[in-house]
PDB file of C-alpha atoms in Angstrom:
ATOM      1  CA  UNK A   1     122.953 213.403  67.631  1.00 41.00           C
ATOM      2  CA  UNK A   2     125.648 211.805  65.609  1.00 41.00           C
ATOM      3  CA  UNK A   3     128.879 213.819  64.698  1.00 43.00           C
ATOM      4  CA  UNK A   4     129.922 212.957  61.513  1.00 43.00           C
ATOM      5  CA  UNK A   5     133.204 215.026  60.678  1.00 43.00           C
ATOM      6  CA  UNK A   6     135.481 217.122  62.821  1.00 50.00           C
ATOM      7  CA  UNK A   7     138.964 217.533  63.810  1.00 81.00           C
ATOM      8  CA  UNK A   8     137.988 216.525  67.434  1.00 83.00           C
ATOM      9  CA  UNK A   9     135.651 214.116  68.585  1.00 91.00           C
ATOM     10  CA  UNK A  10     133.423 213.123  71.351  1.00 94.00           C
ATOM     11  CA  UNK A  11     133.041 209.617  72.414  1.00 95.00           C
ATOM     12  CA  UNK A  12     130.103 208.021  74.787  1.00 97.00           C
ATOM     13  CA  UNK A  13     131.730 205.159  76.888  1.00 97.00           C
ATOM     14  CA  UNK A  14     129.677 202.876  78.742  1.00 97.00           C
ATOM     15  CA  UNK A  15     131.972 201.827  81.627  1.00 98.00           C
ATOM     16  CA  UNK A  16     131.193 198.615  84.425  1.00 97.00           C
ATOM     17  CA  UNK A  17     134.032 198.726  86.907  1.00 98.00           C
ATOM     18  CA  UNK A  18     134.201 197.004  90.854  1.00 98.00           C
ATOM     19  CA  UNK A  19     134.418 199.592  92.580  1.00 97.00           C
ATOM     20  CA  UNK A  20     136.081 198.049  95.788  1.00 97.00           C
ATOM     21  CA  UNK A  21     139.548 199.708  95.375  1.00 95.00           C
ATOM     22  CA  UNK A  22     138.663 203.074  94.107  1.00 97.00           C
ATOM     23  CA  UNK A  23     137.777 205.869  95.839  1.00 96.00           C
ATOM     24  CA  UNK A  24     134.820 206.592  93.660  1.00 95.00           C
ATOM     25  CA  UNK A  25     134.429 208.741  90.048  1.00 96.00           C
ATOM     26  CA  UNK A  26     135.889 211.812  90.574  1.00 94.00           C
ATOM     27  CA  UNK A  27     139.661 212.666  90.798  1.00 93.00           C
ATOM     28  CA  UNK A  28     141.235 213.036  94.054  1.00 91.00           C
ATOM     29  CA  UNK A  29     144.437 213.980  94.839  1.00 90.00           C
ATOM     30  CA  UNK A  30     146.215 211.073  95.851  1.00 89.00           C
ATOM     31  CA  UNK A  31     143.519 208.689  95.524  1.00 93.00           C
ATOM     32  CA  UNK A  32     143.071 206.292  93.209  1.00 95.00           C
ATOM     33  CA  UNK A  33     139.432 207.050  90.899  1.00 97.00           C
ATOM     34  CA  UNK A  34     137.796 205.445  87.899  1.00 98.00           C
ATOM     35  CA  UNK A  35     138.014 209.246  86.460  1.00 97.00           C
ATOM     36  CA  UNK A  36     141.651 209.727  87.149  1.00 96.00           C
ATOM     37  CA  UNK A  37     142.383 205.854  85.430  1.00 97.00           C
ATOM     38  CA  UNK A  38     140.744 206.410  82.675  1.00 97.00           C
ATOM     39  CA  UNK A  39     141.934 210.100  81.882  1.00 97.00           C
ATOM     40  CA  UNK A  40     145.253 208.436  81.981  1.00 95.00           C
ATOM     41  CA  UNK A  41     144.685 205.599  79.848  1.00 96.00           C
ATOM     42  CA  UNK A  42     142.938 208.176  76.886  1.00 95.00           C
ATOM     43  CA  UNK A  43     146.123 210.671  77.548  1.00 93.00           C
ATOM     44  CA  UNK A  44     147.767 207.621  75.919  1.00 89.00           C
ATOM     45  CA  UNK A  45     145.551 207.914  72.783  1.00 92.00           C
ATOM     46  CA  UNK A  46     145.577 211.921  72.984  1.00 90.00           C
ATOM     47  CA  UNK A  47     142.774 212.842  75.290  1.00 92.00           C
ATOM     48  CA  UNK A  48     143.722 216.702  76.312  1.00 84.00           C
ATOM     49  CA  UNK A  49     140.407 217.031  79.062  1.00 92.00           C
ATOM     50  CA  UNK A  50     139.358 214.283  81.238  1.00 95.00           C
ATOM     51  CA  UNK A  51     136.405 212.471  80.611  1.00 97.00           C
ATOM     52  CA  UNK A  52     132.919 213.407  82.186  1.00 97.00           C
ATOM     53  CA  UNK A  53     130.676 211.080  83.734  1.00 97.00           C
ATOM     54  CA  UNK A  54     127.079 210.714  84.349  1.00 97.00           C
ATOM     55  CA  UNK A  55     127.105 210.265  88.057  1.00 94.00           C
ATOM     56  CA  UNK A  56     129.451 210.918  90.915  1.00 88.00           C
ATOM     57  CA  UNK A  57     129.854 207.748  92.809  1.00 90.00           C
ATOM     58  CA  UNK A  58     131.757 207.362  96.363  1.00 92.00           C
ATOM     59  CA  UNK A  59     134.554 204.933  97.289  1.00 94.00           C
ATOM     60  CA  UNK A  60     133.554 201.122  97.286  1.00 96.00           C
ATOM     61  CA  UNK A  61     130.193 202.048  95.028  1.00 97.00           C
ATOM     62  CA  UNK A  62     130.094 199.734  91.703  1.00 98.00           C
ATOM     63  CA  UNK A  63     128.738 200.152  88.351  1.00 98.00           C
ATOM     64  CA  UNK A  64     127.015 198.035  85.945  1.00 97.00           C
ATOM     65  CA  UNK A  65     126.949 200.433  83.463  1.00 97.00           C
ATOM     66  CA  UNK A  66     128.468 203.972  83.887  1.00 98.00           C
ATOM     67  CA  UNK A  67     128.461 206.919  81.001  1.00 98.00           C
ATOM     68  CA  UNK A  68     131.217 209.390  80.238  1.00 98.00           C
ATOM     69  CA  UNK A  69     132.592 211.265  77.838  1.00 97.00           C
ATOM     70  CA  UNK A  70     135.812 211.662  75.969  1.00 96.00           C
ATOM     71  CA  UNK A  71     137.085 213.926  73.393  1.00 94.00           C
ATOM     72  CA  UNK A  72     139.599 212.716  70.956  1.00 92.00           C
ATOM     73  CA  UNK A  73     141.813 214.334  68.314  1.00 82.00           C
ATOM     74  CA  UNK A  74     141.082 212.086  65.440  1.00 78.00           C
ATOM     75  CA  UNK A  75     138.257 209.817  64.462  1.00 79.00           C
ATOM     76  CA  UNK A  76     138.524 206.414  65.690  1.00 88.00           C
ATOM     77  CA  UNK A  77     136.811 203.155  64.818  1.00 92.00           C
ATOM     78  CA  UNK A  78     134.774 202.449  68.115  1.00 94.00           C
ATOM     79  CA  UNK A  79     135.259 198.925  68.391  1.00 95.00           C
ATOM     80  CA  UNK A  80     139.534 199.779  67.893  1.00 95.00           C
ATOM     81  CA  UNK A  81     139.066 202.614  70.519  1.00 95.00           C
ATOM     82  CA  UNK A  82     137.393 200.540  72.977  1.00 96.00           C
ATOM     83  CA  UNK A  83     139.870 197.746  72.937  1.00 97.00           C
ATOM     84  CA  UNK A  84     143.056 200.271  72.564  1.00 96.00           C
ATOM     85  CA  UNK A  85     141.383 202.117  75.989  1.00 97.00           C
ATOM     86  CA  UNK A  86     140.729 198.581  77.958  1.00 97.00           C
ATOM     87  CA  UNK A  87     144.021 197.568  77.241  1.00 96.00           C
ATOM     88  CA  UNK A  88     145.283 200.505  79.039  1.00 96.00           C
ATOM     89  CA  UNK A  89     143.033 199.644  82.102  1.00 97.00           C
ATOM     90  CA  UNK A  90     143.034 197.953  84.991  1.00 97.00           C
ATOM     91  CA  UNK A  91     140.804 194.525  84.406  1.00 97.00           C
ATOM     92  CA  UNK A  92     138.258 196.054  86.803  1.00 97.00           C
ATOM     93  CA  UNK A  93     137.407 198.862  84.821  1.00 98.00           C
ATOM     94  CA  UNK A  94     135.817 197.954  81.351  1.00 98.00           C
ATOM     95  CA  UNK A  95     135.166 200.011  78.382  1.00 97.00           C
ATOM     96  CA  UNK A  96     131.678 197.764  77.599  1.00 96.00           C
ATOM     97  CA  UNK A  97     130.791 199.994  74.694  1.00 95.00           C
ATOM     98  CA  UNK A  98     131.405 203.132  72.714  1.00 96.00           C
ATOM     99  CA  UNK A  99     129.973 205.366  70.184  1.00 95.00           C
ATOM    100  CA  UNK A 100     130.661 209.080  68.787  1.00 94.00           C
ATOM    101  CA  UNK A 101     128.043 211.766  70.077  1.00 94.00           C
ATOM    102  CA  UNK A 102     127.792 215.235  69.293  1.00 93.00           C
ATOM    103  CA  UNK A 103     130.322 217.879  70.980  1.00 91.00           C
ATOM    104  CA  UNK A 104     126.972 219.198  72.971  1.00 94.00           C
ATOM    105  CA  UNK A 105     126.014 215.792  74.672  1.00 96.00           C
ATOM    106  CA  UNK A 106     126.059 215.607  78.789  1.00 97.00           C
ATOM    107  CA  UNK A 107     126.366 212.489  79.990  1.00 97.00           C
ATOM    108  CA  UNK A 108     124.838 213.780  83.434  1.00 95.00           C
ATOM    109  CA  UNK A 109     122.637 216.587  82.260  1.00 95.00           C
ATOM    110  CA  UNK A 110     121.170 214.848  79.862  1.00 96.00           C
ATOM    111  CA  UNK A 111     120.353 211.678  81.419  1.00 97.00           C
ATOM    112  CA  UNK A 112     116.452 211.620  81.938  1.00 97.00           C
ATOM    113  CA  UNK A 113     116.946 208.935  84.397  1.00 97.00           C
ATOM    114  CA  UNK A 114     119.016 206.437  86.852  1.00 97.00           C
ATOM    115  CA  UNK A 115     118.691 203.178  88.203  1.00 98.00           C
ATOM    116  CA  UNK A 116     120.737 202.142  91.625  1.00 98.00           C
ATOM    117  CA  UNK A 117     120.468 198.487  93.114  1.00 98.00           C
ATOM    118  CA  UNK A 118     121.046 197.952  96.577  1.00 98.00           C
ATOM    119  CA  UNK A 119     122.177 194.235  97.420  1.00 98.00           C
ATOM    120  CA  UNK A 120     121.189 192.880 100.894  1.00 98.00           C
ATOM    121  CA  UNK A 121     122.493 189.484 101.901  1.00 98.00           C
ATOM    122  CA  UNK A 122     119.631 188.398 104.885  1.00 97.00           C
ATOM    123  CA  UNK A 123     121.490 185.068 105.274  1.00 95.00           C
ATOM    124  CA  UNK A 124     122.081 183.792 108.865  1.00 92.00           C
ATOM    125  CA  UNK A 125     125.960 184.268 108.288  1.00 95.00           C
ATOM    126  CA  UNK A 126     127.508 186.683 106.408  1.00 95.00           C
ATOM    127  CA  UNK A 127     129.005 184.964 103.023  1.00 96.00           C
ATOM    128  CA  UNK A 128     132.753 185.481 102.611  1.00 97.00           C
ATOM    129  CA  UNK A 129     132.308 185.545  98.460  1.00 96.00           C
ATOM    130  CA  UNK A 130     130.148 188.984  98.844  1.00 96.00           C
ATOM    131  CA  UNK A 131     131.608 190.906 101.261  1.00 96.00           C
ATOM    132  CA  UNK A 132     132.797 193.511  98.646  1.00 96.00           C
ATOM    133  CA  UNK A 133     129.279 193.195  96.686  1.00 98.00           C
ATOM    134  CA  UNK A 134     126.382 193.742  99.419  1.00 98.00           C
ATOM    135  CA  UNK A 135     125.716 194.299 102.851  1.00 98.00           C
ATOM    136  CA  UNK A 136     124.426 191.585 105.582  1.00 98.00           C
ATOM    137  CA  UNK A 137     121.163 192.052 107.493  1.00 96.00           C
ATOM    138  CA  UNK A 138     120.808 189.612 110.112  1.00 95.00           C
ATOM    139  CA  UNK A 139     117.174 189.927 111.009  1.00 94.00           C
ATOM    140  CA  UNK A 140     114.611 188.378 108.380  1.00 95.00           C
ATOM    141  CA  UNK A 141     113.460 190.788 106.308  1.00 96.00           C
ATOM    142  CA  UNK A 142     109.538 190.903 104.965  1.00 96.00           C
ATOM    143  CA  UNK A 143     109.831 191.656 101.624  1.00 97.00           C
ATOM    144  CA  UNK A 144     106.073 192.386 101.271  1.00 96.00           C
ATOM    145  CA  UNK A 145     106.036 194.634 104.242  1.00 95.00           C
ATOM    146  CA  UNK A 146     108.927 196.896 103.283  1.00 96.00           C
ATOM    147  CA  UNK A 147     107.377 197.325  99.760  1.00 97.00           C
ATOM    148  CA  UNK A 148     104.160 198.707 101.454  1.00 96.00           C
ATOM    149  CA  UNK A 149     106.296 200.971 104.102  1.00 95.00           C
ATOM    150  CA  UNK A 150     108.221 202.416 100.592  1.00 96.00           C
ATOM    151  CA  UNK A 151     105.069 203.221  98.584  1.00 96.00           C
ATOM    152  CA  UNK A 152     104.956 206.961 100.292  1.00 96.00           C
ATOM    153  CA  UNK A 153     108.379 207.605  98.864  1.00 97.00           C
ATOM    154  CA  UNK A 154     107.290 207.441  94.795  1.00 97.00           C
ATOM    155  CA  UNK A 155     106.294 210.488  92.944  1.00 97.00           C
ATOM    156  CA  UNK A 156     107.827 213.884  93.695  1.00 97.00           C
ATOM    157  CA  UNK A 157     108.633 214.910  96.980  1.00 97.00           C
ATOM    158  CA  UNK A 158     111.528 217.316  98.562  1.00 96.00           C
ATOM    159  CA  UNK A 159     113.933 214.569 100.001  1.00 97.00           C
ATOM    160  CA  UNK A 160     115.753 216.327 102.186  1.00 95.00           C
ATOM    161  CA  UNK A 161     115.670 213.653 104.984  1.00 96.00           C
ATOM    162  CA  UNK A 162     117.151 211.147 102.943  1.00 96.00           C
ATOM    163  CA  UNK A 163     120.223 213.525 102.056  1.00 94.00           C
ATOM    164  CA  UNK A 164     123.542 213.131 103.214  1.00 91.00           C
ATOM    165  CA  UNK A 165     124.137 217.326 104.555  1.00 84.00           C
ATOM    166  CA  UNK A 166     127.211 218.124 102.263  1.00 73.00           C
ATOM    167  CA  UNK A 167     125.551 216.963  98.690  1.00 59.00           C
ATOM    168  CA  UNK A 168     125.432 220.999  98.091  1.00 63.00           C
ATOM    169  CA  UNK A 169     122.823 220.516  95.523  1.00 69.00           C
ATOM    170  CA  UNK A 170     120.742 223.459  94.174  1.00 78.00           C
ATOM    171  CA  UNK A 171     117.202 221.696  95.554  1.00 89.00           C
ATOM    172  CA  UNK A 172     116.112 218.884  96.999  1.00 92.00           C
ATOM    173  CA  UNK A 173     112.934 218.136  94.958  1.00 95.00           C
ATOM    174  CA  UNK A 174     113.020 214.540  93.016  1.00 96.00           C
ATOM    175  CA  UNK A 175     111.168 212.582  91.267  1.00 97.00           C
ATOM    176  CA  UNK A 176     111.006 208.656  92.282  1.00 98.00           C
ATOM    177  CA  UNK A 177     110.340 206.415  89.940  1.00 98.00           C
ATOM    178  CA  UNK A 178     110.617 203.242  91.499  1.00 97.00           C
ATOM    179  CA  UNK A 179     111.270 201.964  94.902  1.00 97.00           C
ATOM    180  CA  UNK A 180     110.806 198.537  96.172  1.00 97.00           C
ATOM    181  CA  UNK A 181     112.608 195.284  97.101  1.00 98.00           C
ATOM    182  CA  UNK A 182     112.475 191.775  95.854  1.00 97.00           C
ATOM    183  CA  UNK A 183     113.927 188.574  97.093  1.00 97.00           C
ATOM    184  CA  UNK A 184     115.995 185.524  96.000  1.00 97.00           C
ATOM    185  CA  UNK A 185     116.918 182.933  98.340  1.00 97.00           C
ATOM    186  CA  UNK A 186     118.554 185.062 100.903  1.00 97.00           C
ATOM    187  CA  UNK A 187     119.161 188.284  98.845  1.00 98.00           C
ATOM    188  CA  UNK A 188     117.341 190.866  98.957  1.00 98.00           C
ATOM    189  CA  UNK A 189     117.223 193.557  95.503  1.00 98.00           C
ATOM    190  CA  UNK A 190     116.532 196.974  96.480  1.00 98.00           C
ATOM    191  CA  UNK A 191     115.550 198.944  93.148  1.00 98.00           C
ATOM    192  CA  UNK A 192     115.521 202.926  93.427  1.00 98.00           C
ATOM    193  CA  UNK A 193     115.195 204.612  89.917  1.00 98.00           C
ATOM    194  CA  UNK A 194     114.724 208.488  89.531  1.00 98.00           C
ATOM    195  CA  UNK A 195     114.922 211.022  87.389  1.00 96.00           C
ATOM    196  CA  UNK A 196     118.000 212.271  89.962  1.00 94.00           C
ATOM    197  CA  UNK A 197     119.380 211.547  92.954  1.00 96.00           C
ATOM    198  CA  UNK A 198     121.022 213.708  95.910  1.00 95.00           C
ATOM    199  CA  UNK A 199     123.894 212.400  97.483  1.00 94.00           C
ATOM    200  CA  UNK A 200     123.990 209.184  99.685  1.00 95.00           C
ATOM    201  CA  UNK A 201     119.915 208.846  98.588  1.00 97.00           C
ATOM    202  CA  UNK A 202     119.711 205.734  97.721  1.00 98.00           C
ATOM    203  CA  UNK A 203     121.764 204.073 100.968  1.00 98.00           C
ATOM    204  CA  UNK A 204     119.611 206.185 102.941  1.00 98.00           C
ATOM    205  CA  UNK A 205     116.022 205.591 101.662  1.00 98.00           C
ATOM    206  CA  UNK A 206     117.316 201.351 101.726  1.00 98.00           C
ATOM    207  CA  UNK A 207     118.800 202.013 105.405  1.00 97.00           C
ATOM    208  CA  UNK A 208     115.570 203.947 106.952  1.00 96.00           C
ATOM    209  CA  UNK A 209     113.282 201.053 104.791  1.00 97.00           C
ATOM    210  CA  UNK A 210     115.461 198.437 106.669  1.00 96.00           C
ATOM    211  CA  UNK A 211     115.211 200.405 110.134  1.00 94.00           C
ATOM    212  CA  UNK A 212     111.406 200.926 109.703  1.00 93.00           C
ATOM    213  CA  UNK A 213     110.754 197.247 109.321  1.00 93.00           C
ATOM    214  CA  UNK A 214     113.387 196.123 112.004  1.00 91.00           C
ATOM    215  CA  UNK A 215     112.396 199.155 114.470  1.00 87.00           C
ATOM    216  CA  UNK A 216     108.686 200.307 113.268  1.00 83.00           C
ATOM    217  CA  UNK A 217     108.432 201.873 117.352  1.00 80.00           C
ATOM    218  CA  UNK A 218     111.354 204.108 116.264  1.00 77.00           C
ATOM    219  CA  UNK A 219     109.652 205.882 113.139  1.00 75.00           C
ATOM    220  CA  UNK A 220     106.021 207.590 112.776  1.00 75.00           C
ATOM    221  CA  UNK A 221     106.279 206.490 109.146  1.00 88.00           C
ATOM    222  CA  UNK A 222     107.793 206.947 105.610  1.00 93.00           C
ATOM    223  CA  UNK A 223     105.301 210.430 105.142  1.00 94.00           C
ATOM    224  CA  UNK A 224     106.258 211.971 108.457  1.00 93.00           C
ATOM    225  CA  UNK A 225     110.195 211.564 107.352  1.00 94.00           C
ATOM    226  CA  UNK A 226     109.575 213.161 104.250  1.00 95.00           C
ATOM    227  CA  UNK A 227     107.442 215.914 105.373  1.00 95.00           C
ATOM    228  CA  UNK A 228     110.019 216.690 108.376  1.00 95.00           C
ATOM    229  CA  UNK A 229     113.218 217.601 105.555  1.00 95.00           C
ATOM    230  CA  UNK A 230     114.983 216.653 108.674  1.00 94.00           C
ATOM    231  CA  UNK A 231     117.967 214.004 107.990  1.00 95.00           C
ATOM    232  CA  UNK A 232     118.047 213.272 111.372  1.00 93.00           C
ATOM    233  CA  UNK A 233     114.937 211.615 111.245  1.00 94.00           C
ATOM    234  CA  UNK A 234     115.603 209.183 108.786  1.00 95.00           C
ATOM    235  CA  UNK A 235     117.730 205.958 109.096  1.00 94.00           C
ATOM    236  CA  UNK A 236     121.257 204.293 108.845  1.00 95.00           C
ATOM    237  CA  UNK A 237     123.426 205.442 105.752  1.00 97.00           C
ATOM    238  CA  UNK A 238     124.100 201.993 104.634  1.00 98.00           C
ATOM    239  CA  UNK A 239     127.815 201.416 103.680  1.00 97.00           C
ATOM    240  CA  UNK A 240     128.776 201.457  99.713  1.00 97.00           C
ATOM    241  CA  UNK A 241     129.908 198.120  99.320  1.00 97.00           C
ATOM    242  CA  UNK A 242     126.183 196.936  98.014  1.00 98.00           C
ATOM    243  CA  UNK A 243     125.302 199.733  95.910  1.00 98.00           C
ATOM    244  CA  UNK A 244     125.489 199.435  91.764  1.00 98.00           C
ATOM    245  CA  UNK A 245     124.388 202.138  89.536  1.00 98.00           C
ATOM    246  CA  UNK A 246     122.724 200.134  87.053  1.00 97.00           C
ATOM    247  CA  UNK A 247     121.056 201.940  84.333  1.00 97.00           C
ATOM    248  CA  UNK A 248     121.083 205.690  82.864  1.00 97.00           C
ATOM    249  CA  UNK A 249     117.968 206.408  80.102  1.00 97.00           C
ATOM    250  CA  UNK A 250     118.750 209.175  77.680  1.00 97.00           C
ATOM    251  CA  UNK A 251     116.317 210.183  74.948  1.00 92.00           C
ATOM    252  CA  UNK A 252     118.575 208.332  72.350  1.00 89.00           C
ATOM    253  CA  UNK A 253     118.835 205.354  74.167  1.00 92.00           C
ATOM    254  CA  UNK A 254     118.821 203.461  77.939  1.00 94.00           C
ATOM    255  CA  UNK A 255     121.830 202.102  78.498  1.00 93.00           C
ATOM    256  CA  UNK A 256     121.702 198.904  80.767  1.00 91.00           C
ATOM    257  CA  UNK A 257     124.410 195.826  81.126  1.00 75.00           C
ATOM    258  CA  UNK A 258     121.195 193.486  82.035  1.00 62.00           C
ATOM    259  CA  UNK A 259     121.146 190.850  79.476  1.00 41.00           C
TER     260      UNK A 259
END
């Protein structure tokens, strides 16, 4: 849905920014967010609205790839108008692409999909060079066994226990598309793709996988969590640090920073 001539256009950014030092997407007052930064830096090149994204990510979350909007007063060449924004950015924010989309595009609404990784360092010690990029399980983790505890979770289901209370959204019905963990050397890939996700989701359905493995006398099982809509009987909210929002599918296009 290109638009091909108008006074004002509308730009599709793919963003990857450490998220370590923000306090997630949306603007806060006094808080420093990837929104606010980058509504700044288009103000510059005579942005009137700040952008809107595809997601709304917490404090310390990261992002591979990230999609927002922009609307500009004049048509730019992309590849100028991606360098002219990054250059008013702070080097942990990047403008990875851009293209111009019509005036009616949602980057969240119409997103068909998402795909969060969860990194897990199981390493004896924790490792001082990934402190800000995944969290550290102690206990050995079977890879094989979690994937078969997780297999309940796919399809549609209401996940209300895996729901932080305050996400406010309309319902709690999802659809899982994948869910399952891999290993490599001592880190351990959780993959959670759906066609939405409620808020805290993802650290919750990796934290009650981890606590169901580590503590299996503790739960009656992935099914009875889900059928219960009861947070209180799922797991640990795992902290943001590890969590990257990786890819976002439209019907145009998936958009992924994987190589």
């Amino acid at each position: 849905r290109l638009l091909m001539h108008s006074k004002m256009c509308s730009y599709l950014l793919a963003l990857s920014f450490d998220g370590t030092d923000f306090h997630g997407w949306q603007i806060q007052p006094n808080a420093a967010t990837v929104q606010a930064l980058l509504y700044r830096a288009t103000q510059l090149l005579g942005a009137s609205a700040s952008p809107l994204g595809c997601s709304r990510t917490d404090a310390g979350v990261h992002a591979e790839v990230f999609l927002c909007t922009i609307r500009l007063p004049k048509d730019w060449d992309v590849s100028a108008l991606q360098r002219a924004i990054n250059g008013n950015l702070p080097k942990t924010i990047r403008v990875i692409s851009c293209e111009i989309v019509s005036a009616d595009f949602h980057p969240r609404y119409d997103a068909i999909s998402k795909t969060y990784r969860y990194q897990v360092w199981n390493g004896g010690t924790e490792n001082p060079f990934l402190l800000r990029y995944s969290h550290w399980e102690r206990f050995p983790l079977d890879v094989e066994r979690i994937n078969e505890l997780a297999r309940p979770l796919l399809g549609k289901h209401d996940f209300t226990s895996f729901c932080a209370p305050r996400g406010g959204a309309l319902s709690n019905g999802r659809t899982l598309l994948r869910c399952d963990f891999r290993r490599e050397g001592d880190m351990v890939f959780f993959t959670a793709a759906a066609d939405g996700f409620l808020y805290n989701m993802v650290r919750i359905l990796c934290g009650t996988l981890l606590d169901a493995v580590k503590k299996p006398e503790k739960f009656g099982g992935i099914q009875a969590i889900l059928d219960a809509c009861d947070r209180t009987q799922a797991g640990i909210t795992l902290p943001p640090q590890g969590l990257f929002l990786q890819e976002v599918v439209y019907s145009h296009k998936s958009y992924s920073a994987r190589r």
